[in-house]
PDB file of C-alpha atoms in Angstrom:
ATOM      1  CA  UNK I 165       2.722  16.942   2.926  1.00  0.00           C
ATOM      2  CA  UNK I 166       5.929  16.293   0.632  1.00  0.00           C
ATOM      3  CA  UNK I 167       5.902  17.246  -3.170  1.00  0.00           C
ATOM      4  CA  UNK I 168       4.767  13.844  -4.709  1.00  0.00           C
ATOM      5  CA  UNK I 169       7.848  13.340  -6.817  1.00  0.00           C
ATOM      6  CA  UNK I 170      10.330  13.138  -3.572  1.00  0.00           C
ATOM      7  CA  UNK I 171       7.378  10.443  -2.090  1.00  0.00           C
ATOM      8  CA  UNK I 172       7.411   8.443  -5.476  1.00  0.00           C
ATOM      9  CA  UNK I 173      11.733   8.625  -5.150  1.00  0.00           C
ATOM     10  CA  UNK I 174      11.606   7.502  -1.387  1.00  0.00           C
ATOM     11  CA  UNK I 175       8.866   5.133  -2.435  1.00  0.00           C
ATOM     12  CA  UNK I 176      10.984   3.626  -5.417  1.00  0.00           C
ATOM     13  CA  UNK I 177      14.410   3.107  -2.969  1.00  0.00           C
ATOM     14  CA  UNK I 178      12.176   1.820  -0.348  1.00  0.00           C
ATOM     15  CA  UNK I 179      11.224  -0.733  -3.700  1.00  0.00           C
ATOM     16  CA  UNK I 180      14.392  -1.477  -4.702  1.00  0.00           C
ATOM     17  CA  UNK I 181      15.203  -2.974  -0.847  1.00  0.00           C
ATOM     18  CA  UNK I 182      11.607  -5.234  -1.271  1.00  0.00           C
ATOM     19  CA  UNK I 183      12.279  -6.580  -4.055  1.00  0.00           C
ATOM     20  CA  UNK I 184      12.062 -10.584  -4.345  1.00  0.00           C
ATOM     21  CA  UNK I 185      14.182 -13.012  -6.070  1.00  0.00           C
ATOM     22  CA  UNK I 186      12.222 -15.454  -8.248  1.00  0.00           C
ATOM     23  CA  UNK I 187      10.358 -14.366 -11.200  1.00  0.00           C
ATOM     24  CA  UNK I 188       6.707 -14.158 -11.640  1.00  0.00           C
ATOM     25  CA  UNK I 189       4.359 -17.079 -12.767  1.00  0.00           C
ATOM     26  CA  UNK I 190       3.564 -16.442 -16.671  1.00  0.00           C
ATOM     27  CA  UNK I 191      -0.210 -16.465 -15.231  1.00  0.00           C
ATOM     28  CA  UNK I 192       0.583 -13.319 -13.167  1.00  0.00           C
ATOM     29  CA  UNK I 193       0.646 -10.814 -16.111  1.00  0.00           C
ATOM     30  CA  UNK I 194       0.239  -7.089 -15.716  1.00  0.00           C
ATOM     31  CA  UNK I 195      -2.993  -6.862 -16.251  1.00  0.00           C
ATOM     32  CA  UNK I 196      -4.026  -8.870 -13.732  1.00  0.00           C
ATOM     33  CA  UNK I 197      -1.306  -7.804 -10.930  1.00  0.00           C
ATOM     34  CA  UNK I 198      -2.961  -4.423 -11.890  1.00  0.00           C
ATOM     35  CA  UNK I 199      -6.134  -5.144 -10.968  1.00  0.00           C
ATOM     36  CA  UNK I 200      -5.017  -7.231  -7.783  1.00  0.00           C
ATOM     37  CA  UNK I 201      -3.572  -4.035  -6.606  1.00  0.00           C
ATOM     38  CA  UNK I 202      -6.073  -2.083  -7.063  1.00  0.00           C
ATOM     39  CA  UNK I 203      -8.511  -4.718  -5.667  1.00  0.00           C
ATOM     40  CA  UNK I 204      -6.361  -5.823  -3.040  1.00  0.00           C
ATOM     41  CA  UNK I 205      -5.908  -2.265  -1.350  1.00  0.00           C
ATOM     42  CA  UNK I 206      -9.620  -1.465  -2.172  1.00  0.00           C
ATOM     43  CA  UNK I 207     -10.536  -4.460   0.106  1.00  0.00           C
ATOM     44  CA  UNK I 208      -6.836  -3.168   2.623  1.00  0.00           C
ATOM     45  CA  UNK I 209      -8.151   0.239   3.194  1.00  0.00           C
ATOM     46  CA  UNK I 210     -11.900  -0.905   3.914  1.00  0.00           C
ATOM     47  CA  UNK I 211     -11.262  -3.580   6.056  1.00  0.00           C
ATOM     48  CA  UNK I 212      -8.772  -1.099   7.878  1.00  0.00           C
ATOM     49  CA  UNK I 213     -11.738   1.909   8.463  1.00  0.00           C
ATOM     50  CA  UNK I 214     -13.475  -0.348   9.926  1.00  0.00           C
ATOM     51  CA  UNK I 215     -11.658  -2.383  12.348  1.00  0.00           C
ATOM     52  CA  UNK I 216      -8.460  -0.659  12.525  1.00  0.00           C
ATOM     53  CA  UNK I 217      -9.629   2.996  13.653  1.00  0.00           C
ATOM     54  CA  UNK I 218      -8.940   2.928  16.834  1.00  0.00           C
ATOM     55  CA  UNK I 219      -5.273   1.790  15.638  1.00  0.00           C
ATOM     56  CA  UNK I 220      -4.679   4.411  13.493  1.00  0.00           C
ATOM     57  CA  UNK I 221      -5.141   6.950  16.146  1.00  0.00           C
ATOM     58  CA  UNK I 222      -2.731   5.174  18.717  1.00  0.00           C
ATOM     59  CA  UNK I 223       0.000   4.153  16.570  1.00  0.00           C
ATOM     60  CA  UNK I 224      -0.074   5.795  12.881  1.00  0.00           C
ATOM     61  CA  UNK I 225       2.998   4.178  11.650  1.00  0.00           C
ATOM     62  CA  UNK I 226       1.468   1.000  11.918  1.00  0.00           C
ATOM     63  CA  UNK I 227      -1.321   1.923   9.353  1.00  0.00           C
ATOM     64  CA  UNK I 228       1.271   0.712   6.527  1.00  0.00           C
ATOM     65  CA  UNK I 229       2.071  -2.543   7.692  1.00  0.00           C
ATOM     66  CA  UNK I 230      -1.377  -3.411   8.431  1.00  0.00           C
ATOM     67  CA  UNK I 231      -3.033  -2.485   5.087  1.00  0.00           C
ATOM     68  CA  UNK I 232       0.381  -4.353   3.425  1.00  0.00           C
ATOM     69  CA  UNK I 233      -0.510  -7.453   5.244  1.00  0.00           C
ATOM     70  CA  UNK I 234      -4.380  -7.279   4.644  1.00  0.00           C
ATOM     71  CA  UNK I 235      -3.951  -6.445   1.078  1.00  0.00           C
ATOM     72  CA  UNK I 236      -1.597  -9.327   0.878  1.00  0.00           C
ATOM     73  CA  UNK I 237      -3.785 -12.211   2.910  1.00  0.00           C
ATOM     74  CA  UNK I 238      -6.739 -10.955   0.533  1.00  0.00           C
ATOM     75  CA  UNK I 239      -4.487 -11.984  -2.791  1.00  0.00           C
ATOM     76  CA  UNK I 240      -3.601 -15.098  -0.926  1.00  0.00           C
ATOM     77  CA  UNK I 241      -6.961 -15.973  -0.253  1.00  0.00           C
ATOM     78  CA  UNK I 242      -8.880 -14.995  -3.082  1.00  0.00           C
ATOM     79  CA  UNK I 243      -6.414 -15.537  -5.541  1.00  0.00           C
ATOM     80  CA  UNK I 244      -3.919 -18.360  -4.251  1.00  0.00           C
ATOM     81  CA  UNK I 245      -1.043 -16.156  -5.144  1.00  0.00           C
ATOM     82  CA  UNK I 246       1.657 -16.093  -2.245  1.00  0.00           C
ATOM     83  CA  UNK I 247       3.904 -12.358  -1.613  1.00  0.00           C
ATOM     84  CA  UNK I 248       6.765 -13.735  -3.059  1.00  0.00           C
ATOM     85  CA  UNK I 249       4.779 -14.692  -6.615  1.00  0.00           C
ATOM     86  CA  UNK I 250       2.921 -11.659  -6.086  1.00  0.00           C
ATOM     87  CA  UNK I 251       5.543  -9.134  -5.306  1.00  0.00           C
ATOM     88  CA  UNK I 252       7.575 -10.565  -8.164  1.00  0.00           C
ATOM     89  CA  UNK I 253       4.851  -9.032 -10.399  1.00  0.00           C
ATOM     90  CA  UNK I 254       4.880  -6.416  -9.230  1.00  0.00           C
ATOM     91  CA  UNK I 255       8.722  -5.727  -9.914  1.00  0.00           C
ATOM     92  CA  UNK I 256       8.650  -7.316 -13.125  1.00  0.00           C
ATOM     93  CA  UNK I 257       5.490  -5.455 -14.699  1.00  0.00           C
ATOM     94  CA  UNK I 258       6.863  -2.399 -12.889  1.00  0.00           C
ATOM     95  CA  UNK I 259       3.125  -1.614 -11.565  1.00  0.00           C
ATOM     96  CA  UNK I 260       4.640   0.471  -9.283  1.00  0.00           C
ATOM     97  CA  UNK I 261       5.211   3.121 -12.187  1.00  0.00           C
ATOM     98  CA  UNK I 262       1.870   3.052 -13.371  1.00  0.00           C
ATOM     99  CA  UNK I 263       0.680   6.836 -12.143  1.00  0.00           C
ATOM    100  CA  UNK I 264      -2.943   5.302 -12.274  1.00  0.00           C
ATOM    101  CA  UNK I 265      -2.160   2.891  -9.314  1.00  0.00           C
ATOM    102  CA  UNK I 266      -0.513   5.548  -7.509  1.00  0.00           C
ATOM    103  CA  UNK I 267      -2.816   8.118  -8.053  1.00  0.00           C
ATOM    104  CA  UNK I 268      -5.352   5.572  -6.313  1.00  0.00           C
ATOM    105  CA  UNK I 269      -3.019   4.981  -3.249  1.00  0.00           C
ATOM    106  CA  UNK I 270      -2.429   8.525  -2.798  1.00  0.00           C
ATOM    107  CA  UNK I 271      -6.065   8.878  -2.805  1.00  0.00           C
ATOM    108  CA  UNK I 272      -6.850   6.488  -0.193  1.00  0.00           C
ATOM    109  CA  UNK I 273      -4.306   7.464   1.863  1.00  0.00           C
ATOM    110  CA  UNK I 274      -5.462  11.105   2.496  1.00  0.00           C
ATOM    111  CA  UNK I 275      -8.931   9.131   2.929  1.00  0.00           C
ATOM    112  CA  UNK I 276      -7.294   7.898   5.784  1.00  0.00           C
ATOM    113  CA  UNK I 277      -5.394  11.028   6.950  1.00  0.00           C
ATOM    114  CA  UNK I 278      -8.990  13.089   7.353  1.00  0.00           C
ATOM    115  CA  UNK I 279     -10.134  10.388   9.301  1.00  0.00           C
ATOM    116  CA  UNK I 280      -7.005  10.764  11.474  1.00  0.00           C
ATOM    117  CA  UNK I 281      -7.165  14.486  11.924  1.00  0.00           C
ATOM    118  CA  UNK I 282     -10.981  13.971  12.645  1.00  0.00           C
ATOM    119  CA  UNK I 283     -10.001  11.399  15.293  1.00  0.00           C
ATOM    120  CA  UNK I 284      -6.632  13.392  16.689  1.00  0.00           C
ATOM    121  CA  UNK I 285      -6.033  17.263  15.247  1.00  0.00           C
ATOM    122  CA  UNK I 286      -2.471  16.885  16.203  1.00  0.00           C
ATOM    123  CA  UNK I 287      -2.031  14.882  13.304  1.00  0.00           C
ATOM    124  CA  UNK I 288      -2.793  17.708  10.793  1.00  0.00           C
ATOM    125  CA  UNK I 289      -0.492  19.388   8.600  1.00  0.00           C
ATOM    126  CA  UNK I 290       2.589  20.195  10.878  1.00  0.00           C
ATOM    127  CA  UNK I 291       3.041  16.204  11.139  1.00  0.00           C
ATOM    128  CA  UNK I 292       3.626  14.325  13.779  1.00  0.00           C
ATOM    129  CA  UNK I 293       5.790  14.780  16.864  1.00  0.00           C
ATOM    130  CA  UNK I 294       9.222  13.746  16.433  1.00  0.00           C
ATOM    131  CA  UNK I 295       9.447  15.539  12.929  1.00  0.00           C
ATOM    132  CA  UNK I 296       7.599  12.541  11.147  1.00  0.00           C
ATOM    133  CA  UNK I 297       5.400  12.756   8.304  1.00  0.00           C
ATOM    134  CA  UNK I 298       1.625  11.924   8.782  1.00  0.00           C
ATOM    135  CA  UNK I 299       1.082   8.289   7.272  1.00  0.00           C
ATOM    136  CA  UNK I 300      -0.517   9.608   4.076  1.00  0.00           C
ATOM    137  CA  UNK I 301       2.674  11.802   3.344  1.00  0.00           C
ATOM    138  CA  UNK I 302       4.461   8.350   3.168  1.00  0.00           C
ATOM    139  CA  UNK I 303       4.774   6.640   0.003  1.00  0.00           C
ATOM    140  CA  UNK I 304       2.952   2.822   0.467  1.00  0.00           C
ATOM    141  CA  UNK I 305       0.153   0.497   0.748  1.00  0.00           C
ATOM    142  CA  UNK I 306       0.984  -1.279  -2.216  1.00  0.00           C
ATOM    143  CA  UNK I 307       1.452  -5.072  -1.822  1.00  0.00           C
ATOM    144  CA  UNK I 308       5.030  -5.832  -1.335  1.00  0.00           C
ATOM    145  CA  UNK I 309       5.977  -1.953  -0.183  1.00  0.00           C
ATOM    146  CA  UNK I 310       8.456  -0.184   1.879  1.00  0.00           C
ATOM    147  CA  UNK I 311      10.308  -2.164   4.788  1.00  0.00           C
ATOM    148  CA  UNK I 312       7.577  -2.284   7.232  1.00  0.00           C
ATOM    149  CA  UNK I 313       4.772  -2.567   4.682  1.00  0.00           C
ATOM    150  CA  UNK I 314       5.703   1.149   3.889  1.00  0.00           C
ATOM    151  CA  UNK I 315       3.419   0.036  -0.425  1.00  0.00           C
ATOM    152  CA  UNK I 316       1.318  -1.062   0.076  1.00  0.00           C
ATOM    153  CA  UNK I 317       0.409  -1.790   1.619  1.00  0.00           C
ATOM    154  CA  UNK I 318       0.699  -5.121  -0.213  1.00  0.00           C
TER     155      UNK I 318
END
């Protein structure tokens, strides 16, 4: 896995392309785009154990851009904040910086990665074929990540 202050640079270019135009609604403060984070890629990875498995073992790459999209429908839906309000935020409150929040993703991710290597040993620590890093070696599942949902997620 790669030392987790390259992941947090790739992670912060990979930011720096994402990043909307408009500004946040006052009513989106930092406080609460923490928690919708947090709660939104809870909810993400969850929903993704269960019903996205079989995915996970077929197509790793994909795991990002599901639990991006997931995490975002959930703040959608439960909070009636679209991506764009949302990801704007996120920029402005620079939650992406907060080690707390990324200590969490980081956590989930290798959550994710066991159940991988349980489901396909290939996938262990020599990578992937093709040179790629296993999914939780990737910086993401935040709302409003990486090009191709490479968070977060949301």
């Amino acid at each position: 896995m790669q030392d987790p202050s390259v992941q947090m640079e790739l992670f912060n270019l990979g930011m720096k392309m994402e990043q909307p135009g408009g500004k946040a609604p006052e009513d989106l403060s930092k406080e609460v785009a923490t928690k919708l984070v947090m709660e939104s890629n809870d909810y993400a990875f969850d929903l993704f154990k269960k019903d996205f498995t079989e995915v996970l073992s077929k197509d790793p790459m994909i795991m990002p851009v599901l639990i991006s999209s997931i995490a975002h429908d959930w703040v959608y839906k439960e909070h009636k904040w679209t991506e764009d309000q949302f990801k704007a935020a996120l920029f402005e409150h620079k939650i992406y910086e907060d080690p707390n929040i990324a200590q969490h993703m980081q956590q989930k991710q290798m959550e994710l990665m066991m159940m991988a290597q349980q489901m396909n040993p290939m996938m262990g620590m020599g990578g992937m074929p093709g040179g790629m890093p296993p999914p939780g070696g990737m910086p993401g599942g935040l709302p409003g990540g990486m090009p191709g949902g490479m968070p977060g997620g949301l």
